Tab-separated table of C-alpha atoms in Angstrom:
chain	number	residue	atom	x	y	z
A	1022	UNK	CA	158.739	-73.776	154.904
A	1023	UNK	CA	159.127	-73.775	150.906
A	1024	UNK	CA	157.468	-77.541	151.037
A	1025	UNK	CA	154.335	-75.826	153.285
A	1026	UNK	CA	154.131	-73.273	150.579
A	1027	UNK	CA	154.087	-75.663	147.759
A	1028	UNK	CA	151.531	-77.751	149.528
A	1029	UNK	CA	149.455	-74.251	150.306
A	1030	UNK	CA	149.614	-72.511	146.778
A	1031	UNK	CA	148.209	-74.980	144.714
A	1032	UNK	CA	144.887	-74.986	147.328
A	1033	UNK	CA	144.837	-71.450	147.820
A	1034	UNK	CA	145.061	-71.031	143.784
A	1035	UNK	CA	141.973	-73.860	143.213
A	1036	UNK	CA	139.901	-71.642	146.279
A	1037	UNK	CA	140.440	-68.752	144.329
A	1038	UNK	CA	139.744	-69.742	141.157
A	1039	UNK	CA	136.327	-71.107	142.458
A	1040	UNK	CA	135.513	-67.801	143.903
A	1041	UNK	CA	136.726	-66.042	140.600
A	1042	UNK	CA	134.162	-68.750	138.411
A	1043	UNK	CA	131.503	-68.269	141.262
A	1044	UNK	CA	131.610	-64.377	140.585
A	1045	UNK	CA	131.411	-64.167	137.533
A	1046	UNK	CA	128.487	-67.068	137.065
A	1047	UNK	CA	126.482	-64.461	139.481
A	1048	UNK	CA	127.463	-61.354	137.265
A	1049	UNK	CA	126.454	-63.764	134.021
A	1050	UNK	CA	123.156	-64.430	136.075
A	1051	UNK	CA	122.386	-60.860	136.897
A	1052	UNK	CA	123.155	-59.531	133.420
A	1053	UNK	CA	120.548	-62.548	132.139
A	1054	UNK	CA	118.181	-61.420	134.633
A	1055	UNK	CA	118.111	-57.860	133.286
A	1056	UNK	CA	118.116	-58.594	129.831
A	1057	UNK	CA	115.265	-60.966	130.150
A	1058	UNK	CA	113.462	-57.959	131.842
A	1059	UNK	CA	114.400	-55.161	129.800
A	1060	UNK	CA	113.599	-57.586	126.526
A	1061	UNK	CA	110.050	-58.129	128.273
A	1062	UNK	CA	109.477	-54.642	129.160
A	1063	UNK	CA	110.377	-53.452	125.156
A	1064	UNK	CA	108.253	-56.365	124.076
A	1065	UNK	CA	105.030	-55.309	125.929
A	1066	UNK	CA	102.469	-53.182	124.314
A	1067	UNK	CA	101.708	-51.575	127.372
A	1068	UNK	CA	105.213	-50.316	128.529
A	1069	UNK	CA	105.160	-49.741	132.727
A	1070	UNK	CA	106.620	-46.689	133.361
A	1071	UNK	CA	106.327	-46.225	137.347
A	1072	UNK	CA	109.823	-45.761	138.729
A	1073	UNK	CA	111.254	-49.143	140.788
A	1074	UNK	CA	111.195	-47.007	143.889
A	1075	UNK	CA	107.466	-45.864	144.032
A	1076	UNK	CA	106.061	-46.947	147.213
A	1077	UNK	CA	103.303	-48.714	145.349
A	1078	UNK	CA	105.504	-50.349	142.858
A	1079	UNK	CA	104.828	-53.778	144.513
A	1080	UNK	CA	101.221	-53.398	144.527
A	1081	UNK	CA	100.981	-52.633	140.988
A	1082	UNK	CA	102.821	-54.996	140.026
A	1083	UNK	CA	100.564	-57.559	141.272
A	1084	UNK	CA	97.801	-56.205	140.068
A	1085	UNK	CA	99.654	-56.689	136.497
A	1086	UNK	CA	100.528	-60.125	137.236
A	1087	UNK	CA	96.730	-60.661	137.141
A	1088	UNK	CA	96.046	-58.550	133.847
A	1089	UNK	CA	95.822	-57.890	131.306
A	1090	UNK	CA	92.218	-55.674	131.705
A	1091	UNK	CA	89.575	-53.580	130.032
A	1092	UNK	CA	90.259	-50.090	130.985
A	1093	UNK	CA	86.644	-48.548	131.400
A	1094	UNK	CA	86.678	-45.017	131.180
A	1095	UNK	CA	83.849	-42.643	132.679
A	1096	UNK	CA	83.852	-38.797	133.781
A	1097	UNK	CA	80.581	-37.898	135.329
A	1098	UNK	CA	79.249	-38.639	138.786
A	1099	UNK	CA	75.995	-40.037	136.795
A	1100	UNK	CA	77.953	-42.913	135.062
A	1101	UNK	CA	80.177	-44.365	138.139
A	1102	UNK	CA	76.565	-43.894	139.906
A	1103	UNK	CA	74.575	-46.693	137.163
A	1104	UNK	CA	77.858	-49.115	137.393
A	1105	UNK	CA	77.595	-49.273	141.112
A	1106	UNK	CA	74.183	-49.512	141.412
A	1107	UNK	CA	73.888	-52.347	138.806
A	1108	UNK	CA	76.084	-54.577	141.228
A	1109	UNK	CA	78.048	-56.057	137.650
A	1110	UNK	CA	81.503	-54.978	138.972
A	1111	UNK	CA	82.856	-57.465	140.827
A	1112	UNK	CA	85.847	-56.096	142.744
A	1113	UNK	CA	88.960	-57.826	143.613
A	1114	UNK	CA	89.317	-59.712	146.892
A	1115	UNK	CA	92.670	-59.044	147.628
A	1116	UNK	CA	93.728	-55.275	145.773
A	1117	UNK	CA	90.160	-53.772	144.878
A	1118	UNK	CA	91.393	-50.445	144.300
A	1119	UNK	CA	94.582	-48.422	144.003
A	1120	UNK	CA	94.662	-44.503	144.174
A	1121	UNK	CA	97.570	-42.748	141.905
A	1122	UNK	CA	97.574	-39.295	140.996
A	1123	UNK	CA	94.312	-38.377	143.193
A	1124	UNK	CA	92.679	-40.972	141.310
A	1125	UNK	CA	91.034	-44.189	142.213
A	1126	UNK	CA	91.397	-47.077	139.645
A	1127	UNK	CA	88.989	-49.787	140.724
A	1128	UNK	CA	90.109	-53.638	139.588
A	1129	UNK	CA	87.838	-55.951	139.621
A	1130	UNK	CA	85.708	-57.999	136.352
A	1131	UNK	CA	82.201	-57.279	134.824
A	1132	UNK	CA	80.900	-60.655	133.448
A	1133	UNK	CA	83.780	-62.356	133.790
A	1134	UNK	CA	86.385	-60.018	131.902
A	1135	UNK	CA	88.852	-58.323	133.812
A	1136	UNK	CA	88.454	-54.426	134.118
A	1137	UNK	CA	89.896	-51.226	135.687
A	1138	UNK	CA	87.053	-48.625	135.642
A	1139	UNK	CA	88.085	-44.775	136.465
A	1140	UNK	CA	86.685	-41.871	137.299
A	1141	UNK	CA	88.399	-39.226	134.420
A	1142	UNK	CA	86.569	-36.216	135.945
A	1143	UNK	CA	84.954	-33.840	133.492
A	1144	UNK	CA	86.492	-31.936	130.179
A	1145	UNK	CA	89.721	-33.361	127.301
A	1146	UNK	CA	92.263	-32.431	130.147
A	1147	UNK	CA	91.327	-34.803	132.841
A	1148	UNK	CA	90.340	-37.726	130.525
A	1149	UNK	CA	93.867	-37.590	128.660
A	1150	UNK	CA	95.574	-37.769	131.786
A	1151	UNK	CA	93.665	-40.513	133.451
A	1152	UNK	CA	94.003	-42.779	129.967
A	1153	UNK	CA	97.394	-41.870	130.179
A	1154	UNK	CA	98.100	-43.051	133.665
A	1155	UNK	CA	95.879	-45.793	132.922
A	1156	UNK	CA	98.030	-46.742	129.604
A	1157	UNK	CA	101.210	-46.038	131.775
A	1158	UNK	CA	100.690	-48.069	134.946
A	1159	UNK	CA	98.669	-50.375	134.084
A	1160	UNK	CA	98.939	-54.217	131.617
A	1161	UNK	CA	95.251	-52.872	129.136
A	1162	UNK	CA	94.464	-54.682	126.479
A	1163	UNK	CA	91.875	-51.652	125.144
A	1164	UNK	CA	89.866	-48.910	126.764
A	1165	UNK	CA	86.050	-48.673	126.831
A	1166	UNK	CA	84.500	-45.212	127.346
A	1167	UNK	CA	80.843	-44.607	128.569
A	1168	UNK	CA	78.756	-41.637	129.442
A	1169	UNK	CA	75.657	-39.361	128.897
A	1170	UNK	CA	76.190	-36.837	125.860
A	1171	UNK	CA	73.953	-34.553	123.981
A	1172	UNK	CA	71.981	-34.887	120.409
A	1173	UNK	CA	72.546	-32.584	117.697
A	1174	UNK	CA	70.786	-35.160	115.649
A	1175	UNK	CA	67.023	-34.344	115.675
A	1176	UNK	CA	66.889	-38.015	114.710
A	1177	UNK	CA	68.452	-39.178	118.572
A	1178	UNK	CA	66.292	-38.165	121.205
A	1179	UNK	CA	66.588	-39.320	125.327
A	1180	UNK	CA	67.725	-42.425	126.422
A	1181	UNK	CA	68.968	-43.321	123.049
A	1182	UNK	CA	72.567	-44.802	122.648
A	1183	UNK	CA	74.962	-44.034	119.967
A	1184	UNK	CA	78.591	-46.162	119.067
A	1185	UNK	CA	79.909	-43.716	116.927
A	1186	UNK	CA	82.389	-44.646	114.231
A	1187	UNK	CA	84.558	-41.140	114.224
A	1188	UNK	CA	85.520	-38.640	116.863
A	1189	UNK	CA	86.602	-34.539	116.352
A	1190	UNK	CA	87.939	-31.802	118.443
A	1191	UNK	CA	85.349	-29.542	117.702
A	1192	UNK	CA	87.110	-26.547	120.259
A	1193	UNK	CA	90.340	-26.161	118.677
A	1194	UNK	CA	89.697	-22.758	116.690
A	1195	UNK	CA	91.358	-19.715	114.744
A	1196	UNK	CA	88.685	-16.948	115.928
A	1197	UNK	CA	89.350	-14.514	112.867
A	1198	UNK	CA	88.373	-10.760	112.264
A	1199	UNK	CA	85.743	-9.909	110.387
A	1200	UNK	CA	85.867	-10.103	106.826
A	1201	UNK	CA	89.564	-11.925	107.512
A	1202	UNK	CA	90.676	-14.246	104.221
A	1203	UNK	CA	92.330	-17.125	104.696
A	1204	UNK	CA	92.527	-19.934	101.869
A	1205	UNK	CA	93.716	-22.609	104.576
A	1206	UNK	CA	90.310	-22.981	106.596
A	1207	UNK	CA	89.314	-26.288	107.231
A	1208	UNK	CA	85.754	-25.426	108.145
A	1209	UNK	CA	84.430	-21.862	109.372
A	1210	UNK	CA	81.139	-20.573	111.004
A	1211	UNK	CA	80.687	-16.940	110.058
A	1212	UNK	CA	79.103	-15.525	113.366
A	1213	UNK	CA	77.234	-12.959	110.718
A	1214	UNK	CA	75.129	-16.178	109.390
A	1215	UNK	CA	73.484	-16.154	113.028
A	1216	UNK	CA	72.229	-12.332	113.972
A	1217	UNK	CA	68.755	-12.244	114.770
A	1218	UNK	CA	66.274	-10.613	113.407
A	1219	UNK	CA	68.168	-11.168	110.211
A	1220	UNK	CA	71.578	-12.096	108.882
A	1221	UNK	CA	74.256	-9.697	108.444
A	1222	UNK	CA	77.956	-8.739	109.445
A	1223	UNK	CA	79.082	-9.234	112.834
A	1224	UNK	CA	82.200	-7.781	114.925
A	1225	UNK	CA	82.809	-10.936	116.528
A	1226	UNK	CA	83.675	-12.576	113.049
A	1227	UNK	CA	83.977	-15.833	112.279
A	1228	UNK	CA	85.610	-19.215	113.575
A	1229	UNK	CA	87.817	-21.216	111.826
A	1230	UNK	CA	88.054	-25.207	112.777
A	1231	UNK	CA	91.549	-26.405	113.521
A	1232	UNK	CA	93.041	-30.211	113.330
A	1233	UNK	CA	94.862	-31.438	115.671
A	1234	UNK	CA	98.637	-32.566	115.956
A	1235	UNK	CA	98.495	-36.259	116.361
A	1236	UNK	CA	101.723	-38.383	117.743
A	1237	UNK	CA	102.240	-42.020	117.507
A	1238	UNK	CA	104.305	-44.526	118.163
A	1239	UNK	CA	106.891	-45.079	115.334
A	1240	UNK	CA	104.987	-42.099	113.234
A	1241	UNK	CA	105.919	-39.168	112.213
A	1242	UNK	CA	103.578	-36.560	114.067
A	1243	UNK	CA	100.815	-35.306	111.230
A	1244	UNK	CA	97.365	-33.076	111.877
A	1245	UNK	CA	93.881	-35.330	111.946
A	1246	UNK	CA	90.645	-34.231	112.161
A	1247	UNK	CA	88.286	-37.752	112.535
A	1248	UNK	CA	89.703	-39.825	114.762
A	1249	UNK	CA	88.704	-43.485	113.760
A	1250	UNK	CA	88.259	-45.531	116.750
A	1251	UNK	CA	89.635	-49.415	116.461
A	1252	UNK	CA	87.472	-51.036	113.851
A	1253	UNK	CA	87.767	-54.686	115.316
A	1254	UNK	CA	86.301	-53.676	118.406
A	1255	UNK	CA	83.501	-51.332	116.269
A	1256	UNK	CA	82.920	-54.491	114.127
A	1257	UNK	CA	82.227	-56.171	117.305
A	1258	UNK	CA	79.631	-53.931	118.384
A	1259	UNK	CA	78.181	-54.023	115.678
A	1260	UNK	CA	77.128	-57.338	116.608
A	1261	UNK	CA	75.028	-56.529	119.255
A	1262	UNK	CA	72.495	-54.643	116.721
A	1263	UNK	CA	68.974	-55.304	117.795
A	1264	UNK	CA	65.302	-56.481	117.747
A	1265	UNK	CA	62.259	-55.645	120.443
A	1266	UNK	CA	61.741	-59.059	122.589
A	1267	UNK	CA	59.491	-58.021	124.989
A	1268	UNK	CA	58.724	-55.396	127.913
A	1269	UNK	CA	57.584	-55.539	130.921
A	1270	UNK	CA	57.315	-54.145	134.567
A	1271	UNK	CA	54.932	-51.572	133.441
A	1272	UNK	CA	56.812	-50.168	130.204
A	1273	UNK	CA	60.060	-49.146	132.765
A	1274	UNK	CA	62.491	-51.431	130.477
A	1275	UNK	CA	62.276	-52.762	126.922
A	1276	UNK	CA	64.286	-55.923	125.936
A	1277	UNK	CA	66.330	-56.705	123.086
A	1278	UNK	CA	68.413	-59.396	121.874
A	1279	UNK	CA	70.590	-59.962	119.142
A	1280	UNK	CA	69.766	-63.557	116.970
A	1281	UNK	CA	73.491	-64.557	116.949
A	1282	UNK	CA	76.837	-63.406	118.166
A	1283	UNK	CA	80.294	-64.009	117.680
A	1284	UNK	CA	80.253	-66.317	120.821
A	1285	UNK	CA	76.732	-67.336	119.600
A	1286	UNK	CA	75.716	-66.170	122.814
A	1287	UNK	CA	71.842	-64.321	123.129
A	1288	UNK	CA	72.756	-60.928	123.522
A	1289	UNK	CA	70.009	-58.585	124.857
A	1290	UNK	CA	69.792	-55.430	126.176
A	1291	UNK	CA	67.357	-53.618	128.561
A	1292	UNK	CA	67.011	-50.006	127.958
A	1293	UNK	CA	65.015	-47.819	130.616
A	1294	UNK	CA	62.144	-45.675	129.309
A	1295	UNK	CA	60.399	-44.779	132.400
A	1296	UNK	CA	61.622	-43.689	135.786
A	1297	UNK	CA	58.005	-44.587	137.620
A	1298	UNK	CA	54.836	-45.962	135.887
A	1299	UNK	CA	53.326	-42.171	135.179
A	1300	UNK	CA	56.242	-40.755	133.834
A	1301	UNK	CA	58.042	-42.269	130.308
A	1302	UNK	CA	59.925	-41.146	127.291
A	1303	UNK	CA	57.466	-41.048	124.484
A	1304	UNK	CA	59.223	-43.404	122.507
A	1305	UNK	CA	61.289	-46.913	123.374
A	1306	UNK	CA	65.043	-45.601	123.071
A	1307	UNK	CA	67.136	-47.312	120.760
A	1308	UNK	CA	71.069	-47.872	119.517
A	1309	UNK	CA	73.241	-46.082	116.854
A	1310	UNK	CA	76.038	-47.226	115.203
A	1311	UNK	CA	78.706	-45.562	112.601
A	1312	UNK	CA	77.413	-41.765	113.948
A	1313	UNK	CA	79.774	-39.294	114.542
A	1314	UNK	CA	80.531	-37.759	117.634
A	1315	UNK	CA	82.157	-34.016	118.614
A	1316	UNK	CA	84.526	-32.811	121.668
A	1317	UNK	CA	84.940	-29.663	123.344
A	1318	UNK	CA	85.574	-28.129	126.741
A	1319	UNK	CA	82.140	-26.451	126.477
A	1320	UNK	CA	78.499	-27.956	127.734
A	1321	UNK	CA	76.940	-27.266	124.268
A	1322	UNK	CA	73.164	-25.437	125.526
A	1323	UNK	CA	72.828	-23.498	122.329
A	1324	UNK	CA	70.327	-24.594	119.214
A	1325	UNK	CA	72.046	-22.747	116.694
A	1326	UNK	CA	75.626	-23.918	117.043
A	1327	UNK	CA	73.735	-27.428	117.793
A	1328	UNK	CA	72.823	-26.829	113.935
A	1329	UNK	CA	76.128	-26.069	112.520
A	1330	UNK	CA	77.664	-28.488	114.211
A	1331	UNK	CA	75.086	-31.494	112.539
A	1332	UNK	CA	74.975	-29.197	109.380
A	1333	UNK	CA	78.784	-28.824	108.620
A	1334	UNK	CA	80.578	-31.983	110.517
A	1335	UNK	CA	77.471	-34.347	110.399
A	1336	UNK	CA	78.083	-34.921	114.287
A	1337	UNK	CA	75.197	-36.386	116.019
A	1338	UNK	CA	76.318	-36.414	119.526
A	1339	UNK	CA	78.488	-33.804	121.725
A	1340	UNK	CA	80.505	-34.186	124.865
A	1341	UNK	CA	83.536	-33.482	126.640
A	1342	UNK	CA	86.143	-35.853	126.589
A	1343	UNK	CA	85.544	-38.465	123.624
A	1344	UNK	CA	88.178	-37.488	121.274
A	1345	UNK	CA	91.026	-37.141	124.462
A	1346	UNK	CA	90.191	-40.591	125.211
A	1347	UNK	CA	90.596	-41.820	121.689
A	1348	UNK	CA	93.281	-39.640	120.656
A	1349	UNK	CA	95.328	-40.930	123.603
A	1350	UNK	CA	94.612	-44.686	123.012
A	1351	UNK	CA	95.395	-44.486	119.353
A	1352	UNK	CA	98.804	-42.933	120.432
A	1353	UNK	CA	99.672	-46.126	122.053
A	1354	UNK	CA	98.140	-48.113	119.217
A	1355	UNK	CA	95.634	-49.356	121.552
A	1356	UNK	CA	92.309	-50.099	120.402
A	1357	UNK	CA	89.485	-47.742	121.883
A	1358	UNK	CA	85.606	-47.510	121.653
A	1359	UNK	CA	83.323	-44.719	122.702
A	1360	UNK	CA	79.545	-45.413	124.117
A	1361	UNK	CA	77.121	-42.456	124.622
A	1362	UNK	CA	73.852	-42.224	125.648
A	1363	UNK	CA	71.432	-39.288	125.135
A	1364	UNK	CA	70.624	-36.980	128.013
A	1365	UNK	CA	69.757	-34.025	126.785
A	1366	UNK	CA	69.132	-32.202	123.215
A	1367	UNK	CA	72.374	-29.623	123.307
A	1368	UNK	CA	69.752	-26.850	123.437
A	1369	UNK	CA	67.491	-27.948	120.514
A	1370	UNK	CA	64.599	-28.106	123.163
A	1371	UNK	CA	62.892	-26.076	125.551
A	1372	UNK	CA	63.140	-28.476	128.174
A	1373	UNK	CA	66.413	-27.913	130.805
A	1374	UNK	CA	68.453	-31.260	131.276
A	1375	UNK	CA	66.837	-32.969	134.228
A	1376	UNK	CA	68.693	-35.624	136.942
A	1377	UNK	CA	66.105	-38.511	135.600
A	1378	UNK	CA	66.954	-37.658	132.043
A	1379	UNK	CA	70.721	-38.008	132.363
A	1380	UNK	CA	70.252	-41.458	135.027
A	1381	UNK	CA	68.158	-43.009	132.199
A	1382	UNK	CA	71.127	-42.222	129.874
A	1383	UNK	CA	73.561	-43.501	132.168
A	1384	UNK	CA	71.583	-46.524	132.969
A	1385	UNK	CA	70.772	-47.259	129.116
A	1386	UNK	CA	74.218	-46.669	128.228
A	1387	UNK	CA	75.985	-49.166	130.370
A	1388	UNK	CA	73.719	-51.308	129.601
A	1389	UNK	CA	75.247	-51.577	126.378
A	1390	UNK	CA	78.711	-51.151	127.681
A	1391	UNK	CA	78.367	-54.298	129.582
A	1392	UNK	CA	76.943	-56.760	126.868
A	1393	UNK	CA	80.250	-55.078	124.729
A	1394	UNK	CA	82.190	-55.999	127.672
A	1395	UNK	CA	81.026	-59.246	127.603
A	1396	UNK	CA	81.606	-59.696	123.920
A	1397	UNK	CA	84.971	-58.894	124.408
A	1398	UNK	CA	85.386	-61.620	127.107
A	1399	UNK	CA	83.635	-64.219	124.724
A	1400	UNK	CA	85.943	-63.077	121.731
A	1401	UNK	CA	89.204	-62.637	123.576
A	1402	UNK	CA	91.318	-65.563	121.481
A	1403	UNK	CA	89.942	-63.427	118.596
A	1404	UNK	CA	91.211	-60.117	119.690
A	1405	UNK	CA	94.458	-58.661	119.683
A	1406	UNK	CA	95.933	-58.108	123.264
């Protein structure tokens, strides 16, 4: 019995021992596995934070595998209307679309760069959110946002474009009493200044402008007022500054091309003028660049505040959800540009804001949104991810 034993132990030991090196070779491999993962999730710009039990984890996270993409940002019905109807967006075979958070994200490519577009949905509330999500969930590289805006810039008129160079919160206020002193006003518009027939005081008193608290990664939190968007992506549209080719079809488009690129590529760009061969804009619509643009969660329909606004802040175009989009991007440190086009005067003209008015912004506008998205594709070893 003590012999079988001897023979036994030494076996039983060397099975043991096997198991014990085996276990902990799968615990080493396991720990390496998570390591690797959490090191690659810390290392990425663009962090995904969807919980590992989502029931659309697996989806997304082939979608990633694929990325990373242009997130192209748009809010009104108008804008998602143009980029269908142009037939550029090429949608995936296999996932062409994903709905989170009652929104759709569309993946697919314009020109041959990869994109998610997005419906935001109108006002700063729902365009934070959706370039949050988008930011969140998704492997982007930089977010384009397009839409129609209006002009307090008697110089931009319909159909024109502007890339501005600086964003503001225009809607963030201190709404004072009258005759109220305070020496830490930023800017203020003294409702007095505006009483028709004359000026005069006014109970409603005056507004007071307000910056806004901005957070960032690694920064301390501090107040802006201009948002900046990324200047490498500004400098790039810059690039696609123009020069009248040639028109055609009866003076419905106008053609222009840049002379050189960064890809030296011929750039052009058709703008609409006319939406049938009896009825035109005036004038052949053109592009702005370095304007500035202004936020709020109003549609601006008033010709006075139109004024102050272009008088005080120099802003040239208004909307509804610039600055959110910006603010949020810049928050991640990822780079952000914002493309508007003219659809209406912010109530510096008699004329109500008409469906072919804001279509021919929407149409003129991602026109230049897609040669930028192109540029981007032709200048991607020159960009940072």
């Amino acid at each position: 019995m003590n012999t079988h034993q001897s023979v036994l132990t030494p076996v039983k030991r060397s099975w043991c021992n096997g198991m014990t090196i085996l276990n902990i070779m799968v615990v080493v491999i396991i720990l390496v596995v998570q390591i690797s993962s959490t090191c690659c999730l810390a290392s990425s710009q663009h962090q995904n934070l969807v919980r590992w039990n989502h029931p659309k984890r697996e989806l997304l996270d082939r979608i990633n595998r694929k990325g990373p993409y242009i997130g192209v940002v748009m809010a009104y019905s108008t804008e998602e209307m143009a980029l269908q109807a142009s037939g550029v967006f090429i949608p995936n075979c296999h996932n062409p679309s994903v709905d989170l958070s009652g929104r759709k994200f569309n993946i697919g490519s314009i020109k041959g760069t990869k994109v998610i577009y997005v419906m935001s949905g109108q006002r700063r509330l729902n365009a934070g959110i959706t370039v949050q999500i988008l930011l969140d969930v998704f492997d982007i590289r930089g977010i384009v946002h397009y839409g129609i805006a209006g002009s307090a810039n008697n110089s931009l008129s319909y159909g024109d474009v502007s890339i501005p160079k600086y964003v503001a919160f225009t809607g963030s206020w201190n709404w004072e009493n009258l005759g109220s002193k305070n020496v830490d006003k930023f800017t203020e518009m003294k409702i007095g200044n505006y009483n028709l027939p004359k000026e005069g005081q006014n109970l409603l008193g005056e507004i007071a402008f307000k910056p806004e608290e901005f957070f960032s990664v690694g920064q301390p939190m501090k107040e802006v007022f201009w948002l900046e968007v990324d200047k490498t992506w500004f400098n790039l549209a810059a690039q696609l500054k123009v020069r009248k080719l040639h028109n055609y079809a009866w003076k419905i488009y106008y053609r222009y091309c840049s002379i050189e690129t960064v890809a030296c590529i011929r750039q052009c760009l058709e703008f609409q003028r006319c939406e049938n061969a009896t009825s035109c804009l005036p004038r052949v619509p053109k592009v702005e660049y370095g304007l500035r643009g202004a936020t709020a969660d109003i549609f601006l329909d008033n010709a006075a505040y139109r004024n102050f606004l272009f008088k005080e802040f120099q802003v040239s175009t208004v909307d509804e959800e610039s600055s959110a989009i910006v603010m949020t991007a810049m928050s991640s440190n990822v780079p952000s540009i914002v493309i508007r086009g003219v659809s209406d005067l912010a109530g510096g003209e008699g004329t109500p804001v008409s469906t072919f008015l804001s279509s021919l912004a929407a149409v003129n506008t991602l026109n230049v949104t897609i040669k930028f998205i192109e540029l981007i594709g032709a200048s991607r070893n020159t960009l940072a991810k």
